[in-house]
């Protein structure tokens, strides 16, 4: 067999390298170089206030395991995720199913529920802060009208994570709902007709025999992206509570920010970021591995 | 008593009237085809029988009992969908067991988690498995039970869809263009399988198709529909030999029937052949004459079988344009000399004396004879005239030939 590469092939190969070059440079500049720098920084005791630093090996990582503050932030994050995830998933699914059955108002409802997604969360957070103000907030005023005691939304250690979860739910439900709607629309109508011929015309049968299994890939995607959103909680904390009261709303990403930009422990903060990256990577991996198995046809 | 009766079914979608007053009777064990062009309402009618759609007015009776307002599952009908509508997330066995599970298990036993505390289910599961087994064996899909629909070929999916419909022992079997997703060869095979299934099961079949060949070959009875109306209901041969109007004649038969006009001028003439004088008494104005492609015999081409036409059959001049060789027979395209705008198709059987023709596209003048007994007469607006009692008269009138 003749293995010689013709001049044409060689020229094309060279052209191919030139063509991937811009993308490669961008990838390097945007992802690979910064992550490498963070990785490097995580092995140092670099601080923002001093130019002097030295390599301290895995000290930053071992320190994390004994750090009560990190433990507290992880606990808060997981607790918050446990509040946020079921709501973000179930409420959007129910909304999507009910809206899909609407003929007349479907598009207007879609727009209404999607509106929060299009708004700037930072600005909306301030609005929510005003609404949920413990003394002058509209929500507490309403509650008091009905004769109940107002709730100290952001001032109570027991309530603050719930309050943050409510705000995040408001902002994310419309997005998840649209994802679910797309999934629902792609289920062939003839399956429901076949089901009703087969006798499966009870709403519960329809849901568990057709809708839910056919929605598998969408549901997986929503679950994973919502988990990532839950772990990425930052804006509302930074704007409304700054981790308070008494670190009750200090979540992982906010702690990373505090360590780096308030306490100037860049090395430690870099290590925390990488752990965060690892967690997100696991979620993404889970999605990539699990959804492929759920694709039909 | 009729197994299935439709009484004055009407249905509109918005402004469009899809079904205009359809009444139909189907006997027990009969195979009836609803045939017509797409958009004629045949699928809607089938969905109304199934209960997936409800009629605006009218009544559906199964075994004499009205089921007009009943859900599909209460009608004891089964349906095979055009795209099969198999549940893609379930194995073949699970697909087949679905109707049985729905019929036998109570709601709580069908739901996830709860079903583990349903004692009744334990008793019924073996029965369901046995039912699946039986149908799988009948349709020869036993070896596919663990597969997903995505892993099956078109023909196998088709069988699973048939099986899912059969498994519940329905009274009436509804099929919506079940062969349209199969390739031509497989279609012929599945066609005979369905006919066989009809014979062995003895069920009533309602079969929707746009393909008149399917309708003709499979059915006991054909109901031809057009724009929401039933044009004619009858045995396949009846529709072919004795169509109620021009549309039926045109739709049934392949290649299509030839339609020529009879000249209403001085006397009633077909080309230069005089039609029986007393035809003029029956018909006022234009007359259209339908001639099936096989009812025309070529007289001066060697090697073609010569059909025995009655003595009084008219003979006409024909301009051959193109010949298609189909193996046992030829399809000859051309025109009659007296009406050069109307394309005419002739089906001619070869006989042993047949040898290669010259170039197939060569134009040539031929002499053809129309079988007088096989002519169909229609008025200008397509109504059929029953003129079988009006034979062609004496032969001497036809002598003035080309």
XYZ file of C-alpha atoms in Angstrom:
699
model
C 0.000 0.000 0.000
C 1.162 3.473 -0.781
C 1.412 5.498 2.395
C 2.999 8.554 0.920
C 1.196 11.765 1.768
C 0.447 13.796 -1.288
C 1.341 17.490 -1.373
C -2.378 18.285 -1.442
C -3.019 16.373 1.773
C -0.074 18.076 3.437
C -1.346 21.485 2.416
C -4.818 20.671 3.731
C -3.392 19.474 7.029
C -1.502 22.723 7.417
C -4.642 24.716 6.630
C -6.571 22.695 9.220
C -4.095 23.698 11.904
C -4.467 27.349 10.991
C -8.248 27.020 11.138
C -8.343 25.618 14.674
C -5.787 28.138 15.912
C -8.217 30.992 16.840
C -10.444 28.669 18.824
C -7.442 27.138 20.542
C -6.089 30.532 21.542
C -9.443 31.600 22.920
C -9.811 28.374 24.917
C -6.345 28.842 26.340
C -6.918 32.479 27.290
C -10.391 32.082 28.701
C -10.298 28.702 30.409
C -7.037 26.868 30.574
C -4.598 29.629 31.575
C -6.854 31.087 34.330
C -7.607 27.648 35.782
C -3.921 26.772 35.739
C -3.112 30.037 37.508
C -5.771 29.357 40.144
C -4.370 25.851 40.569
C -0.903 27.300 41.001
C -2.162 29.914 43.452
C -3.922 27.268 45.511
C -0.518 25.795 46.424
C 0.778 29.139 47.739
C 0.039 31.418 50.658
C -0.354 34.380 48.328
C -2.332 37.290 49.747
C -3.507 40.432 48.076
C -1.762 42.663 50.617
C 1.757 41.352 50.159
C 3.921 40.631 47.157
C 5.768 37.945 49.037
C 4.489 34.400 48.822
C 5.839 30.890 49.003
C 4.689 27.437 47.955
C 3.101 25.562 50.817
C 2.081 22.378 49.010
C -1.316 20.979 50.012
C -1.582 23.047 53.184
C -4.540 25.034 51.868
C -6.443 21.821 51.130
C -5.679 20.109 54.425
C -6.629 23.317 56.250
C -10.074 23.110 54.672
C -10.908 19.832 56.371
C -10.340 21.247 59.817
C -11.932 24.634 59.057
C -15.219 25.066 60.915
C -16.167 27.992 58.672
C -15.891 25.823 55.558
C -17.919 23.092 57.239
C -20.577 25.647 58.177
C -20.719 27.027 54.615
C -21.052 23.524 53.133
C -23.821 22.722 55.600
C -25.634 25.942 54.650
C -25.206 25.265 50.946
C -26.548 21.724 51.176
C -29.466 22.816 53.375
C -30.277 25.598 50.925
C -30.030 23.195 47.978
C -32.393 20.785 49.751
C -34.923 23.625 50.043
C -34.392 24.973 46.569
C -34.116 21.838 44.407
C -37.477 20.129 45.037
C -39.248 23.441 44.520
C -37.273 24.317 41.400
C -38.070 20.896 39.979
C -41.592 20.033 41.099
C -43.168 23.482 40.899
C -41.821 24.062 37.371
C -42.969 20.618 36.254
C -46.484 21.159 37.579
C -46.598 24.623 36.010
C -45.392 23.262 32.681
C -47.996 20.489 32.630
C -50.857 22.791 33.540
C -49.781 25.485 31.103
C -49.372 22.967 28.301
C -52.984 21.924 28.686
C -54.122 25.537 28.369
C -55.118 26.407 24.860
C -56.118 30.021 25.192
C -53.673 31.590 27.612
C -50.679 29.390 27.034
C -48.389 31.946 25.468
C -49.305 34.745 27.848
C -48.695 32.492 30.867
C -45.394 31.371 29.401
C -44.280 34.976 29.057
C -45.414 35.884 32.575
C -43.574 33.022 34.217
C -40.502 33.614 32.111
C -40.296 37.348 32.925
C -38.187 36.920 36.115
C -35.549 35.085 34.060
C -35.139 38.089 31.786
C -34.741 40.571 34.628
C -31.477 41.433 36.346
C -31.286 39.373 39.482
C -29.231 41.952 41.390
C -31.880 44.627 40.861
C -34.719 42.250 41.611
C -32.927 41.168 44.769
C -33.152 44.739 46.047
C -36.871 44.724 45.279
C -37.309 41.481 47.181
C -35.268 42.943 50.017
C -37.749 45.810 50.222
C -40.756 43.490 49.954
C -39.436 41.203 52.670
C -38.269 43.965 54.994
C -39.147 42.919 58.527
C -40.806 46.179 59.577
C -41.936 48.044 56.439
C -42.039 45.222 53.874
C -45.257 44.640 51.986
C -45.235 40.924 52.723
C -45.059 41.382 56.483
C -47.725 44.076 56.315
C -50.002 41.627 54.560
C -49.321 38.924 57.084
C -50.049 41.326 59.909
C -53.356 42.340 58.305
C -54.461 38.740 58.764
C -53.469 38.923 62.381
C -50.290 36.867 62.309
C -46.887 37.994 63.545
C -44.562 39.277 60.831
C -41.588 37.140 59.859
C -38.045 38.319 60.323
C -37.041 37.234 56.801
C -33.372 38.133 56.799
C -32.717 38.689 60.484
C -33.447 35.254 61.843
C -30.887 32.468 61.589
C -33.647 29.896 61.127
C -35.471 31.742 58.370
C -32.825 33.397 56.231
C -32.050 30.363 54.020
C -35.771 29.887 53.364
C -36.067 33.534 52.315
C -33.124 33.208 49.944
C -34.567 29.996 48.533
C -37.882 31.727 47.815
C -36.152 34.514 45.893
C -34.082 32.032 43.868
C -37.146 29.914 43.137
C -38.947 32.963 41.832
C -36.085 33.700 39.498
C -35.490 30.174 38.224
C -38.924 28.557 37.948
C -39.782 30.245 34.663
C -36.599 28.965 33.099
C -37.094 25.382 34.238
C -40.719 25.570 33.182
C -39.720 26.480 29.643
C -37.297 23.550 29.597
C -40.055 21.195 30.755
C -42.484 22.657 28.236
C -40.010 21.941 25.460
C -39.709 18.381 26.741
C -43.478 17.955 26.966
C -44.057 19.324 23.481
C -41.665 16.795 22.031
C -43.696 13.838 23.332
C -45.721 12.572 20.342
C -49.460 13.042 20.818
C -50.063 9.591 19.354
C -48.507 8.016 22.450
C -51.248 9.514 24.596
C -53.822 8.327 22.102
C -52.359 4.834 22.114
C -52.430 4.971 25.895
C -56.078 5.932 25.981
C -56.874 3.113 23.540
C -55.020 0.783 25.885
C -57.135 2.041 28.761
C -54.543 4.322 30.339
C -56.683 7.453 30.402
C -56.420 8.237 34.112
C -54.209 11.327 34.586
C -51.936 9.409 36.956
C -51.520 6.579 34.444
C -50.760 9.064 31.700
C -48.167 10.759 33.856
C -46.376 7.679 35.132
C -46.617 5.562 31.967
C -45.938 8.216 29.332
C -45.060 11.725 30.474
C -42.532 10.943 33.182
C -40.495 8.303 31.321
C -40.549 10.315 28.098
C -39.448 13.404 30.005
C -36.370 11.587 31.375
C -33.626 13.476 29.540
C -35.273 16.854 30.175
C -35.792 16.047 33.853
C -32.157 15.034 34.187
C -31.026 18.261 32.562
C -33.251 20.387 34.798
C -32.089 18.528 37.912
C -28.417 19.002 37.099
C -28.610 22.644 36.021
C -30.720 23.436 39.108
C -28.186 21.716 41.351
C -25.452 23.816 39.821
C -27.578 26.937 40.294
C -28.105 25.973 43.925
C -24.392 25.621 44.550
C -23.687 28.877 42.762
C -25.838 30.925 45.146
C -24.074 34.267 45.575
C -25.811 37.468 44.388
C -28.689 37.481 46.837
C -26.402 36.640 49.749
C -23.916 39.340 48.819
C -26.627 41.964 48.387
C -29.054 41.158 51.185
C -27.354 39.323 54.049
C -23.570 39.303 53.536
C -23.593 35.832 55.028
C -25.471 36.904 58.171
C -27.008 36.703 60.640
C -24.120 35.020 62.446
C -22.923 33.156 59.307
C -26.335 31.511 58.920
C -26.439 32.332 55.199
C -22.740 32.029 54.503
C -22.757 29.634 51.543
C -19.725 28.059 49.880
C -19.264 30.477 46.998
C -19.785 33.487 49.254
C -17.165 32.140 51.645
C -14.754 31.754 48.738
C -15.360 35.386 47.893
C -14.899 36.448 51.519
C -11.611 34.604 51.889
C -10.240 36.070 48.682
C -11.508 39.620 48.557
C -12.335 40.491 52.162
C -9.638 38.588 54.049
C -7.215 38.662 51.082
C -6.276 34.971 51.497
C -5.926 34.417 47.782
C -4.205 31.066 48.078
C -6.900 29.638 50.317
C -9.650 31.151 48.207
C -8.111 29.574 45.104
C -8.175 26.175 46.772
C -11.842 26.679 47.699
C -12.657 27.660 44.091
C -11.086 24.489 42.802
C -13.114 22.363 45.195
C -16.185 24.223 43.966
C -15.159 23.540 40.381
C -14.791 19.859 41.268
C -18.329 19.705 42.677
C -19.820 21.378 39.586
C -17.776 19.064 37.377
C -19.281 16.052 39.131
C -22.800 17.324 38.428
C -21.979 17.950 34.776
C -20.421 14.512 34.503
C -23.496 12.905 36.048
C -25.677 14.640 33.485
C -23.511 13.653 30.542
C -23.374 10.016 31.619
C -26.998 9.585 32.657
C -28.869 11.462 29.928
C -27.310 9.498 27.082
C -28.877 6.327 28.399
C -32.291 7.907 28.507
C -32.561 8.968 24.899
C -35.126 7.031 22.914
C -35.392 6.461 19.200
C -77.322 -7.454 13.867
C -74.583 -5.191 12.627
C -71.444 -5.173 14.711
C -70.751 -1.513 14.070
C -73.297 1.071 13.002
C -72.633 4.709 12.255
C -75.669 6.940 12.081
C -75.510 10.401 10.504
C -72.038 11.246 11.766
C -71.078 14.886 11.266
C -67.852 16.556 12.269
C -66.364 19.979 11.676
C -63.014 21.416 12.658
C -63.652 25.138 12.895
C -65.137 26.198 9.589
C -64.132 23.048 7.748
C -66.741 20.355 7.466
C -64.725 17.160 7.620
C -67.534 14.611 7.733
C -70.879 15.349 6.154
C -73.533 12.984 7.396
C -71.881 9.579 7.250
C -73.974 6.462 7.822
C -72.420 3.039 7.585
C -73.067 -0.530 8.670
C -70.347 -3.075 9.258
C -71.234 -6.706 9.856
C -69.698 -9.011 12.413
C -66.354 -10.361 11.235
C -66.262 -8.144 8.185
C -63.129 -6.483 6.834
C -64.075 -3.001 5.677
C -61.698 -0.472 4.158
C -62.233 3.261 4.350
C -60.435 4.498 1.302
C -59.994 7.928 -0.220
C -57.494 10.650 -0.932
C -55.783 12.384 1.975
C -58.085 14.907 3.580
C -61.262 13.023 2.689
C -62.063 12.450 6.372
C -61.351 8.732 6.557
C -58.907 9.024 9.441
C -61.253 11.309 11.345
C -64.030 8.775 10.897
C -61.767 6.038 12.255
C -60.824 8.190 15.241
C -64.489 8.804 15.896
C -65.121 5.054 15.905
C -62.158 4.641 18.257
C -63.437 7.349 20.602
C -60.380 9.580 20.222
C -62.594 12.194 18.599
C -66.264 12.820 19.238
C -68.741 13.550 16.472
C -70.652 16.865 16.429
C -73.861 15.002 15.781
C -74.722 11.407 15.077
C -74.467 8.109 16.832
C -72.034 5.191 17.002
C -73.414 1.779 17.913
C -71.359 -1.293 18.669
C -73.401 -4.484 18.857
C -76.509 -2.377 18.906
C -75.485 -0.360 21.963
C -74.696 3.326 21.671
C -71.104 4.129 22.583
C -71.160 7.696 21.291
C -70.165 9.212 24.610
C -68.011 6.378 25.873
C -64.247 6.510 26.391
C -62.132 4.405 24.027
C -61.442 1.747 26.660
C -65.159 1.163 27.210
C -65.780 0.429 23.540
C -63.662 -2.711 23.365
C -61.972 -1.557 20.200
C -58.261 -1.686 19.452
C -56.308 0.520 17.129
C -53.077 0.272 15.175
C -51.626 3.724 14.539
C -49.915 4.888 11.404
C -46.626 5.527 13.217
C -47.346 2.515 15.455
C -47.156 4.711 18.584
C -45.193 2.098 20.491
C -44.008 3.236 23.903
C -40.310 3.876 23.198
C -39.255 3.562 26.839
C -40.778 0.131 27.273
C -39.631 -3.259 26.054
C -41.766 -5.167 23.551
C -43.142 -7.302 26.387
C -44.103 -4.201 28.377
C -45.702 -2.665 25.314
C -47.784 -5.766 24.769
C -48.782 -6.032 28.415
C -49.989 -2.427 28.696
C -53.623 -3.061 27.669
C -53.823 -6.091 29.966
C -52.352 -4.219 32.909
C -54.862 -1.428 32.401
C -57.758 -3.849 32.151
C -56.815 -6.130 35.037
C -55.005 -4.160 37.713
C -56.585 -1.488 39.918
C -55.126 2.025 39.793
C -53.013 1.762 42.935
C -51.388 -1.427 41.632
C -50.326 0.380 38.480
C -48.535 3.252 40.178
C -44.858 3.195 41.127
C -44.093 2.277 44.781
C -47.723 1.647 45.671
C -47.858 -1.401 43.461
C -45.643 -3.327 45.829
C -48.389 -3.316 48.423
C -51.075 -4.512 45.995
C -51.799 -8.173 46.666
C -54.229 -8.467 43.772
C -51.435 -7.708 41.353
C -49.525 -10.825 42.339
C -52.426 -12.973 41.225
C -52.902 -11.153 37.934
C -49.296 -10.833 36.795
C -48.987 -14.463 35.595
C -52.243 -14.101 33.669
C -50.916 -10.967 31.984
C -47.610 -12.664 31.173
C -49.506 -15.600 29.652
C -51.564 -13.234 27.482
C -48.417 -11.519 26.213
C -46.820 -14.891 25.514
C -49.794 -16.053 23.501
C -49.920 -12.990 21.258
C -46.140 -12.986 20.824
C -46.320 -16.570 19.639
C -49.202 -15.857 17.297
C -47.298 -12.991 15.645
C -43.902 -14.711 15.816
C -42.260 -11.985 17.903
C -41.403 -14.174 20.904
C -37.672 -13.626 20.401
C -38.079 -9.831 20.469
C -39.817 -9.481 23.833
C -36.832 -7.946 25.629
C -36.016 -5.393 22.963
C -36.968 -1.739 22.818
C -38.947 -0.458 19.809
C -35.874 1.483 18.656
C -34.042 -1.815 18.194
C -36.694 -3.252 15.875
C -37.071 -3.081 12.116
C -40.134 -1.477 10.534
C -41.854 -4.797 9.970
C -41.169 -5.933 13.516
C -42.547 -2.707 14.971
C -45.612 -3.210 12.842
C -46.126 -6.663 14.344
C -45.667 -5.398 17.875
C -48.293 -2.732 17.179
C -50.656 -5.419 15.892
C -49.891 -7.502 18.963
C -50.622 -4.678 21.366
C -53.995 -4.239 19.687
C -54.755 -7.958 19.672
C -53.732 -8.770 23.209
C -56.888 -7.479 24.824
C -59.238 -9.499 22.634
C -61.076 -6.527 21.140
C -64.391 -6.709 19.301
C -63.290 -4.364 16.554
C -59.847 -3.847 15.157
C -59.095 -0.384 13.759
C -56.110 0.326 11.553
C -54.944 3.719 10.354
C -52.739 3.309 7.260
C -50.657 0.640 8.972
C -48.586 -0.171 5.905
C -47.615 3.322 4.827
C -44.303 3.278 6.715
C -43.117 0.006 5.181
C -41.170 -0.455 1.966
C -42.956 -1.860 -1.058
C -41.857 -5.474 -0.710
C -42.620 -5.691 2.991
C -45.969 -4.074 2.362
C -47.137 -6.951 0.200
C -46.013 -9.415 2.850
C -47.654 -7.637 5.777
C -50.772 -7.170 3.676
C -51.235 -10.916 3.431
C -50.381 -11.289 7.109
C -53.138 -8.895 8.062
C -55.616 -10.712 5.817
C -54.563 -13.945 7.474
C -54.943 -12.392 10.904
C -58.432 -11.312 9.978
C -59.349 -14.799 8.911
C -57.914 -16.563 11.952
C -59.200 -14.077 14.509
C -62.640 -13.620 12.988
C -62.714 -10.037 14.298
C -64.303 -7.070 12.624
C -61.625 -4.971 10.914
C -61.917 -1.332 9.923
C -58.971 -0.399 7.777
C -58.097 3.115 6.626
C -55.924 3.563 3.556
C -55.354 5.919 0.657
C -54.121 3.031 -1.475
C -56.918 1.507 -3.500
C -54.823 -1.610 -4.136
C -54.696 -2.310 -0.394
C -58.394 -1.695 -0.106
C -59.236 -3.910 -3.053
C -56.995 -6.807 -2.095
C -57.758 -7.032 1.611
C -61.361 -6.126 2.173
C -64.754 -7.758 2.102
C -66.233 -4.330 1.702
C -64.815 -1.015 0.555
C -66.203 2.365 1.565
C -64.916 5.028 -0.778
C -64.855 8.529 0.697
C -64.408 11.932 -0.853
C -64.504 15.341 0.842
C -66.343 14.010 3.858
C -68.902 11.948 2.006
C -69.295 8.285 1.251
C -69.315 7.867 -2.507
C -70.004 4.159 -2.588
C -69.930 1.204 -0.254
C -69.661 -2.288 -1.627
C -67.572 -5.341 -2.365
C -64.263 -4.533 -4.103
C -65.375 -6.043 -7.387
C -68.643 -4.189 -7.259
C -66.837 -0.864 -6.976
C -64.604 -1.852 -9.852
C -67.144 -3.254 -12.231
C -70.095 -1.189 -11.235
C -68.983 2.200 -9.920
C -71.706 4.556 -8.774
C -70.113 7.565 -10.392
C -67.127 8.891 -12.280
C -65.083 9.634 -9.138
C -65.386 6.054 -7.941
C -64.487 4.742 -11.377
C -61.439 6.993 -11.465
C -60.237 6.155 -7.953
C -60.588 2.406 -8.167
C -58.352 0.564 -10.618
C -54.737 0.927 -11.591
C -53.882 2.117 -14.144
C -56.723 4.585 -14.038
C -59.849 4.100 -16.119
C -59.912 5.850 -19.528
C -62.605 8.478 -19.951
C -63.607 9.686 -23.396
C -66.457 11.900 -24.508
C -69.137 10.752 -26.832
C -69.959 13.336 -29.431
C -73.570 14.497 -28.967
C -73.629 16.044 -32.469
C -75.479 14.400 -35.271
C -76.408 11.113 -33.682
C -74.390 9.998 -30.629
C -70.894 9.094 -31.718
C -67.813 7.590 -30.202
C -65.179 8.669 -32.657
C -66.670 7.727 -35.958
C -68.676 4.881 -34.478
C -72.337 5.447 -33.970
C -73.639 4.638 -30.549
C -76.994 2.872 -30.263
C -79.627 5.251 -31.455
C -81.842 4.837 -28.434
C -79.033 6.044 -26.120
C -80.064 9.524 -27.178
C -83.455 8.949 -25.690
C -81.923 8.204 -22.313
C -79.231 10.852 -22.291
C -79.628 14.518 -22.830
C -76.436 16.311 -23.769
C -72.863 15.116 -23.362
C -72.052 11.590 -22.450
C -68.809 10.306 -20.921
C -67.666 6.787 -21.525
C -65.323 4.905 -19.218
C -63.197 2.091 -20.546
C -60.965 0.013 -18.273
C -57.432 -0.363 -19.697
C -57.881 -4.122 -19.991
C -61.129 -3.766 -21.920
C -59.317 -2.431 -24.956
C -57.773 -4.964 -27.316
C -55.046 -4.147 -29.807
C -55.828 -5.820 -33.082
C -52.776 -5.323 -35.233
C -49.841 -5.915 -32.925
C -48.361 -9.428 -32.944
C -47.826 -11.443 -29.790
C -50.643 -10.015 -27.711
C -53.477 -12.037 -26.298
C -56.711 -11.369 -28.126
C -59.659 -10.984 -25.840
C -62.991 -12.222 -27.044
C -65.084 -9.114 -27.424
C -68.702 -9.315 -28.443
C -69.391 -8.934 -32.134
C -70.858 -5.484 -31.810
C -67.757 -4.001 -30.125
C -66.622 -0.723 -31.676
C -63.223 -0.584 -33.334
C -61.244 2.669 -33.297
C -57.993 4.132 -34.556
C -55.321 4.587 -31.880
C -52.034 6.492 -31.874
C -49.440 4.641 -29.807
C -46.942 6.930 -28.055
C -45.121 4.824 -25.489
C -45.083 1.232 -24.331
C -44.134 0.098 -20.826
C -43.091 -3.523 -20.640
C -44.213 -4.931 -17.281
C -43.141 -8.501 -17.986
C -46.311 -10.512 -18.462
C -48.131 -7.561 -19.920
C -47.644 -4.303 -21.748
C -48.934 -0.914 -20.748
C -49.547 1.020 -23.958
C -49.940 4.802 -23.758
C -51.433 6.828 -26.538
C -54.576 8.596 -27.709
C -57.628 7.812 -29.758
C -57.475 9.507 -33.095
C -60.808 11.232 -32.591
C -59.819 12.751 -29.233
C -56.092 13.503 -29.320
C -56.054 15.496 -26.010
C -57.139 12.615 -23.803
C -54.376 10.202 -22.770
C -55.439 6.561 -23.013
C -53.884 3.547 -21.316
C -54.211 0.007 -22.627
C -53.259 -3.108 -20.711
C -52.390 -5.924 -23.066
C -51.454 -9.459 -22.033
C -48.574 -11.012 -23.933
C -48.964 -14.467 -25.416
C -46.431 -17.034 -26.535
C -46.023 -15.411 -29.935
C -44.644 -12.245 -28.363
C -41.245 -11.079 -29.484
C -39.378 -7.849 -28.832
C -41.080 -4.742 -30.083
C -39.195 -2.036 -31.837
C -38.240 1.079 -29.860
C -40.809 1.447 -27.089
C -41.362 5.135 -27.728
C -41.957 4.778 -31.434
C -45.250 6.312 -32.511
C -47.424 3.976 -34.487
C -51.001 3.780 -35.625
C -52.915 0.883 -34.171
C -56.398 -0.500 -34.492
C -58.062 -1.203 -31.157
C -61.347 -2.733 -30.178
C -63.381 -1.718 -27.124
C -65.244 -4.460 -25.334
C -68.841 -3.326 -25.733
C -69.985 -5.133 -22.597
C -67.378 -3.424 -20.430
C -68.192 0.188 -21.315
C -69.360 2.400 -18.460
C -71.570 5.387 -19.241
C -71.640 8.604 -17.228
C -73.442 11.889 -17.605
C -71.423 15.083 -18.005
C -71.478 15.736 -14.243
C -70.252 12.238 -13.471
C -73.419 10.363 -12.593
C -73.421 6.733 -13.654
C -75.985 5.664 -16.244
C -77.009 2.064 -16.017
C -77.146 1.237 -19.685
C -76.299 -2.430 -19.541
C -79.703 -3.066 -21.033
C -78.823 -0.903 -24.014
C -76.548 -3.037 -26.187
C -74.769 -1.871 -29.261
C -76.772 -2.572 -32.304
C -76.165 -4.140 -35.609
C -72.640 -4.518 -36.730
C -72.928 -2.757 -40.039
C -72.871 0.608 -38.296
C -69.364 -0.088 -37.065
C -68.020 -1.069 -40.446
C -66.923 2.394 -41.487
C -63.474 1.900 -40.080
C -60.228 3.722 -40.176
